[in-house]
Amino acid sequence: MTQAVLFDQFGLEHLQWTAFENPDLGDNDVRVAVKAVSLNYRDLLMVQGHYNPRLKMPLIPCSDGAGEVLAVGAAVTDLKPGDRVCSTMIPDWPGGTPGPHLLRTTLGGPVHGLLAQERVLPRQAWIKFPAHLDYAEAACLPVAGLTAWSALVDEGRLPEKPNAKVVLLGTGGVSMAALAIAKAMGATVAITSSSDEKLAKAAQLGADHLINYKTHPDWDKAVLSVFEHGADMVVEVGGEGTFDRSVRTCKVGGMIALIGVLDSQRKPINLTTCIMKKLSLQGILVGSRAAFADYNAFLEKHQLRPTISRCFEGFDQAPAAFALMARGGHFGKIVLTA
Ligand SMILES: NC(=O)c1ccc[n+]([C@@H]2O[C@H](COP(=O)([O-])OP(=O)(O)OC[C@H]3O[C@@H](n4cnc5c(N)ncnc54)[C@H](OP(=O)(O)O)[C@@H]3O)[C@@H](O)[C@H]2O)c1
């Protein structure tokens, strides 16, 4: 019997710390003591019922976790008790083009996630993480970190673009992971935020150009004042509310990595400019296991660490942690430790 934070009605108030029975350890399974979990905006939407109102409940939320291997099934030869692993959000995507049933196996909905003392999951749901990271840091990699990597490197080919100019929106988990990768690759970064205080922190982490999108709602003009011919790439987490300005900040032949929908304003989208600028619009869905392995190697080589805004002690602190995310009080990642 282990404990898990589950909900059986939507809403933060319905999260409850309760008994949970993991499946028996199958031949290809790995049992992990979960030591840390990080929150993603998707987890919040999932709990609130905004992600999938028809979601099957109850559900253990959270796609991101890291922990210590307790036991492995008879067919598992490359992990052993004591190994440190983190979860892979889309376990059945080894690499290449994903299969059609990809979204049916994602952890944290529809499949039970990581906010539990122990989880038994198939071998492919776990990956070792770099030795210089602790559990809290490793828990930040599987979704936000890997998504930023897929956007900038797998799809954006940043290493092939010397002196690249990158635009990041806001200072959440994906954007801060992208900042670390982009700076380690020598790019120049313009970042937006609703907070001057957060922008100052981003500057300490290497951001070159800082724009407050509240005091400068026409932040695209501010970007173009520093990136004269426009940006090579925008890591677009805002959605329809920010898309047109992202398009305006791009150079001819630039790319927009379509990742999130934080700004829910419904606005008509100006596709003509995308055509006239010959932009690439690339949807990003976290990333494959192969991409995760490359990301881990890069983190290790450059000794990079995720940016953690706040660490809550105890998984039963989940309601407070989610509430912090809901009010946008974070800079980088919010983590819960066991
Ligand atoms: N496609 C995928 O595979 C994938 C993977 C991960 C995440 N996502 C999505 O990507 C988005 C970001 O995820 P996250 O985990 O980084 O979220 P997060 O950590 O909650 O970050 C949210 C931050 O975004 C900024 N923001 C909010 N509205 C904005 C706006 N109108 N313009 C610019 N910035 C704005 C705010 O930054 P400031 O406080 O600095 O203003 C806010 O703190 C979410 O929609 C999430 O669902 C998608």
XYZ file of C-alpha atoms and ligand atoms in Angstrom:
386
model
C 0.000 0.000 0.000
C 1.462 3.360 -0.953
C 0.055 6.847 -0.681
C -0.906 9.047 -3.606
C -2.519 12.373 -4.274
C -5.622 11.648 -6.306
C -8.682 13.513 -7.336
C -12.099 12.087 -8.096
C -13.812 15.402 -8.786
C -12.233 18.285 -10.639
C -10.824 21.149 -8.589
C -7.801 21.768 -6.393
C -10.028 21.312 -3.334
C -10.632 17.689 -4.341
C -6.993 16.620 -4.310
C -6.625 14.092 -1.541
C -3.732 12.149 -0.011
C -5.003 8.610 0.031
C -4.105 4.905 -0.193
C -3.189 3.588 -3.629
C -2.415 0.062 -4.817
C 0.254 -0.128 -7.521
C 0.008 -2.991 -10.012
C 2.137 -6.089 -9.272
C 5.649 -5.936 -10.699
C 5.520 -7.502 -14.181
C 8.548 -8.856 -16.055
C 9.109 -5.587 -17.905
C 8.225 -3.292 -14.987
C 10.240 -1.133 -12.627
C 9.173 -0.127 -9.102
C 10.412 3.328 -8.117
C 10.272 5.227 -4.824
C 9.275 8.670 -6.061
C 11.441 11.325 -4.393
C 10.341 14.457 -6.235
C 7.629 15.649 -8.603
C 7.456 18.888 -10.550
C 4.286 20.628 -11.660
C 3.407 21.529 -15.211
C 0.687 23.841 -16.411
C -0.958 20.770 -17.987
C -1.209 19.141 -14.547
C -3.041 22.199 -13.249
C -5.468 22.150 -16.195
C -5.937 18.398 -15.679
C -6.866 18.824 -11.999
C -9.130 21.794 -12.750
C -10.935 19.788 -15.444
C -9.990 22.217 -18.208
C -7.652 19.813 -20.035
C -10.138 17.006 -20.638
C -13.569 17.411 -19.040
C -14.307 13.730 -19.868
C -11.163 12.425 -18.167
C -11.569 9.056 -16.429
C -11.206 9.465 -12.657
C -9.746 8.962 -10.158
C -6.326 10.025 -11.411
C -2.900 10.447 -9.840
C -1.780 13.731 -11.365
C 1.634 14.915 -12.569
C 3.706 13.815 -15.533
C 7.085 14.679 -14.048
C 8.828 12.665 -11.377
C 12.203 11.364 -10.258
C 13.092 8.644 -7.826
C 15.127 5.625 -6.815
C 14.644 2.178 -8.341
C 13.423 -0.309 -5.696
C 12.913 -3.408 -7.826
C 12.984 -4.494 -11.455
C 11.061 -7.215 -13.304
C 12.756 -10.375 -14.571
C 13.193 -9.031 -18.128
C 14.751 -5.702 -17.115
C 18.511 -5.898 -17.529
C 19.632 -2.260 -17.769
C 18.292 -0.890 -14.461
C 18.910 -2.117 -10.923
C 17.816 -1.196 -7.389
C 19.453 2.050 -6.297
C 19.561 3.601 -9.793
C 18.276 7.184 -10.027
C 15.679 7.677 -12.743
C 13.110 10.145 -13.928
C 9.864 9.526 -15.741
C 9.291 9.824 -19.475
C 5.943 11.473 -20.076
C 5.259 9.576 -23.325
C 6.730 6.144 -22.563
C 5.837 4.593 -25.914
C 7.738 7.058 -28.082
C 11.274 5.735 -28.441
C 12.221 8.131 -31.256
C 11.425 9.041 -34.840
C 7.847 9.766 -35.851
C 5.406 9.045 -33.020
C 2.672 6.433 -33.496
C -1.058 7.253 -33.697
C -1.899 6.206 -30.099
C 0.708 8.428 -28.514
C -1.672 10.447 -26.356
C -3.324 7.392 -24.802
C -0.225 6.529 -22.788
C 0.824 9.889 -21.347
C 1.577 9.913 -17.607
C -0.458 12.276 -15.452
C -3.538 11.730 -17.631
C -4.938 9.534 -18.985
C -2.427 7.140 -17.305
C -1.779 7.565 -13.555
C 1.095 9.976 -12.964
C 3.877 10.403 -10.437
C 2.399 12.121 -7.372
C 2.707 8.992 -5.225
C 5.192 7.428 -2.822
C 5.839 4.545 -5.222
C 5.010 3.818 -8.831
C 5.273 0.634 -10.840
C 5.572 1.449 -14.530
C 6.978 -0.281 -17.621
C 10.754 0.004 -18.160
C 10.284 2.485 -20.995
C 8.618 4.951 -18.614
C 11.944 5.564 -16.842
C 15.279 7.058 -17.892
C 18.479 7.659 -15.919
C 19.361 11.311 -15.319
C 22.718 13.134 -15.103
C 24.778 12.520 -11.962
C 25.177 16.220 -11.074
C 21.417 16.676 -10.564
C 19.463 15.897 -7.408
C 15.973 14.393 -7.433
C 14.199 17.763 -7.295
C 16.179 19.018 -10.290
C 15.707 15.776 -12.235
C 11.939 16.007 -11.736
C 11.986 19.195 -13.847
C 13.356 17.510 -16.965
C 10.732 15.168 -18.460
C 8.171 17.715 -19.666
C 9.321 21.348 -19.512
C 12.995 20.589 -20.107
C 12.493 18.068 -22.887
C 9.881 20.263 -24.588
C 12.347 23.163 -24.671
C 15.025 20.820 -26.069
C 12.701 19.458 -28.764
C 11.693 22.983 -29.777
C 15.178 24.471 -29.955
C 17.279 21.525 -31.010
C 15.299 18.597 -32.456
C 13.000 20.825 -34.501
C 14.695 24.224 -34.361
C 18.211 22.966 -35.244
C 19.726 25.690 -33.102
C 23.253 24.212 -33.220
C 23.219 24.750 -37.004
C 22.355 28.459 -36.626
C 25.347 30.479 -35.477
C 24.512 33.758 -33.690
C 20.857 32.760 -33.528
C 18.311 35.115 -32.019
C 15.652 33.470 -29.860
C 12.476 34.888 -28.300
C 11.077 33.348 -25.117
C 7.630 34.195 -23.705
C 7.264 34.418 -19.922
C 9.428 32.890 -17.232
C 7.680 29.547 -16.662
C 9.206 26.075 -16.730
C 9.511 25.688 -20.512
C 10.917 29.178 -21.080
C 13.535 28.896 -18.334
C 14.666 25.505 -19.625
C 14.868 27.049 -23.095
C 16.923 29.960 -21.737
C 19.532 27.586 -20.318
C 19.797 25.596 -23.556
C 19.835 28.648 -25.838
C 22.541 30.433 -23.830
C 24.692 27.279 -23.641
C 24.447 27.154 -27.460
C 25.547 30.767 -27.840
C 22.220 32.268 -28.917
C 21.077 35.787 -28.080
C 17.822 35.699 -26.120
C 15.001 38.210 -25.736
C 12.559 37.240 -22.998
C 9.192 38.678 -21.963
C 7.557 38.634 -18.540
C 4.762 40.315 -16.623
C 7.240 41.124 -13.845
C 10.363 43.310 -13.777
C 11.581 41.300 -10.801
C 11.387 38.061 -12.806
C 13.099 39.759 -15.754
C 15.964 40.753 -13.481
C 16.333 37.106 -12.435
C 16.261 36.044 -16.098
C 19.067 38.518 -16.791
C 21.150 36.869 -14.066
C 20.647 33.567 -15.906
C 21.908 35.096 -19.152
C 18.890 36.623 -20.908
C 20.136 39.466 -23.122
C 17.007 41.545 -23.738
C 14.221 41.973 -21.180
C 10.687 43.078 -22.060
C 7.754 43.501 -19.687
C 4.692 42.473 -21.720
C 2.340 44.187 -19.257
C 3.968 47.617 -19.458
C 4.828 47.012 -23.159
C 1.766 45.231 -24.598
C 3.310 45.808 -28.046
C 6.302 43.710 -26.980
C 6.893 42.605 -30.571
C 8.085 46.136 -31.370
C 10.479 45.979 -28.439
C 11.878 42.694 -29.774
C 12.318 44.168 -33.258
C 14.132 47.163 -31.782
C 16.882 44.790 -30.601
C 16.624 42.066 -33.292
C 16.717 44.340 -36.323
C 15.733 41.756 -38.954
C 13.732 39.632 -36.533
C 14.253 36.461 -34.550
C 15.322 33.068 -35.877
C 12.971 31.341 -33.510
C 10.117 31.974 -31.062
C 9.331 29.463 -28.325
C 5.570 30.142 -28.408
C 3.847 29.209 -25.149
C 1.107 31.849 -25.290
C -1.127 30.545 -28.075
C -3.668 32.646 -29.925
C -3.219 35.604 -27.574
C 0.463 35.990 -28.445
C 0.752 34.290 -31.839
C 0.428 37.326 -34.111
C 3.077 39.261 -32.190
C 5.320 36.205 -32.311
C 4.883 36.142 -36.084
C 5.836 39.826 -36.272
C 9.028 39.230 -34.271
C 10.243 36.504 -36.655
C 12.709 37.130 -39.429
C 11.989 35.942 -42.969
C 12.468 32.175 -42.898
C 12.157 32.070 -39.092
C 10.441 29.405 -37.058
C 7.719 29.379 -34.422
C 7.693 26.397 -32.086
C 4.017 26.031 -31.102
C 3.961 24.717 -27.553
C 1.288 26.152 -25.306
C -1.875 28.133 -24.887
C -1.299 30.220 -21.762
C -2.989 33.307 -23.192
C -6.533 32.167 -23.881
C -7.712 35.330 -25.638
C -9.498 34.288 -28.812
C -8.002 36.329 -31.604
C -8.115 35.882 -35.369
C -4.724 34.780 -36.599
C -2.950 36.570 -39.417
C -1.731 33.690 -41.548
C -0.825 35.906 -44.506
C 2.254 37.211 -42.729
C 3.338 33.616 -42.017
C 3.190 32.975 -45.767
C 4.887 36.231 -46.806
C 7.706 35.603 -44.319
C 8.020 31.920 -45.279
C 7.788 30.960 -41.616
C 7.950 27.404 -40.315
C 5.260 26.643 -37.744
C 6.145 23.518 -35.824
C 3.918 21.885 -33.228
C 5.912 20.448 -30.345
C 4.755 17.514 -28.222
C 7.241 17.080 -25.383
C 9.734 14.737 -27.051
C 10.866 11.189 -27.583
C 13.084 9.026 -25.406
C 15.940 9.464 -27.918
C 15.616 13.251 -27.621
C 15.567 12.923 -23.810
C 18.830 10.956 -23.905
C 20.425 13.706 -26.050
C 19.102 16.391 -23.670
C 20.521 14.554 -20.658
C 23.923 14.298 -22.350
C 23.842 18.039 -23.096
C 22.908 18.894 -19.488
C 25.767 16.730 -18.259
C 28.301 18.213 -20.677
C 27.415 21.787 -19.724
C 26.592 20.964 -16.076
C 23.259 22.764 -16.474
C 20.613 22.759 -13.733
C 16.896 23.513 -14.037
C 15.600 26.700 -12.434
C 13.462 25.830 -9.407
C 11.194 28.540 -8.093
C 10.032 26.790 -4.941
C 10.289 23.347 -3.414
C 7.399 22.136 -1.200
C 8.249 19.392 1.292
C 5.707 16.568 1.264
C 3.414 15.437 -1.552
C 0.457 16.339 0.656
C 1.440 19.965 -0.048
C 0.150 19.527 -3.614
C -2.882 21.840 -3.190
C -0.634 24.714 -2.050
C 1.846 24.030 -4.849
C -0.896 23.987 -7.495
C -2.372 27.170 -6.031
C 1.021 28.894 -6.442
C 1.091 27.836 -10.088
C -2.496 28.989 -10.634
C -1.660 32.516 -9.503
C 1.510 32.616 -11.632
C 3.735 33.241 -8.619
C 6.578 31.118 -9.941
C 9.806 31.654 -11.878
C 10.800 28.358 -13.511
C 9.603 25.169 -11.873
C 7.540 24.303 -8.795
C 8.661 21.063 -7.143
C 7.271 18.782 -4.428
C 9.626 16.458 -2.570
C 8.584 13.267 -0.757
N 3.388 21.049 -26.249
C 4.004 20.481 -25.215
O 4.547 19.386 -25.307
C 4.061 21.240 -23.936
C 4.967 20.873 -22.933
C 5.069 21.655 -21.783
C 4.240 22.753 -21.645
N 3.340 23.044 -22.616
C 2.490 24.213 -22.517
O 3.334 25.342 -22.589
C 2.832 26.378 -21.774
C 3.883 26.787 -20.768
O 4.114 25.709 -19.891
P 4.979 25.911 -18.583
O 5.008 24.584 -17.913
O 6.225 26.607 -18.919
O 4.015 26.871 -17.771
P 4.323 27.669 -16.455
O 5.563 27.182 -15.812
O 3.077 27.683 -15.662
O 4.642 29.131 -17.025
C 3.670 30.097 -17.078
C 4.317 31.444 -17.346
O 4.018 31.865 -18.663
C 3.976 33.264 -18.701
N 2.783 33.766 -19.401
C 1.493 33.632 -19.071
N 0.724 34.298 -19.940
C 1.566 34.891 -20.822
C 1.405 35.748 -21.922
N 0.214 36.167 -22.315
N 2.513 36.162 -22.597
C 3.728 35.758 -22.217
N 3.956 34.943 -21.164
C 2.882 34.524 -20.477
C 4.014 33.753 -17.272
O 5.339 34.257 -17.074
P 5.593 35.598 -16.254
O 5.128 35.282 -14.858
O 7.047 35.807 -16.375
O 4.772 36.671 -16.892
C 3.763 32.500 -16.457
O 4.408 32.507 -15.216
C 1.525 25.828 -21.177
O 0.449 26.204 -22.009
C 1.725 24.347 -21.227
O 0.516 23.632 -21.238
C 3.228 22.310 -23.744
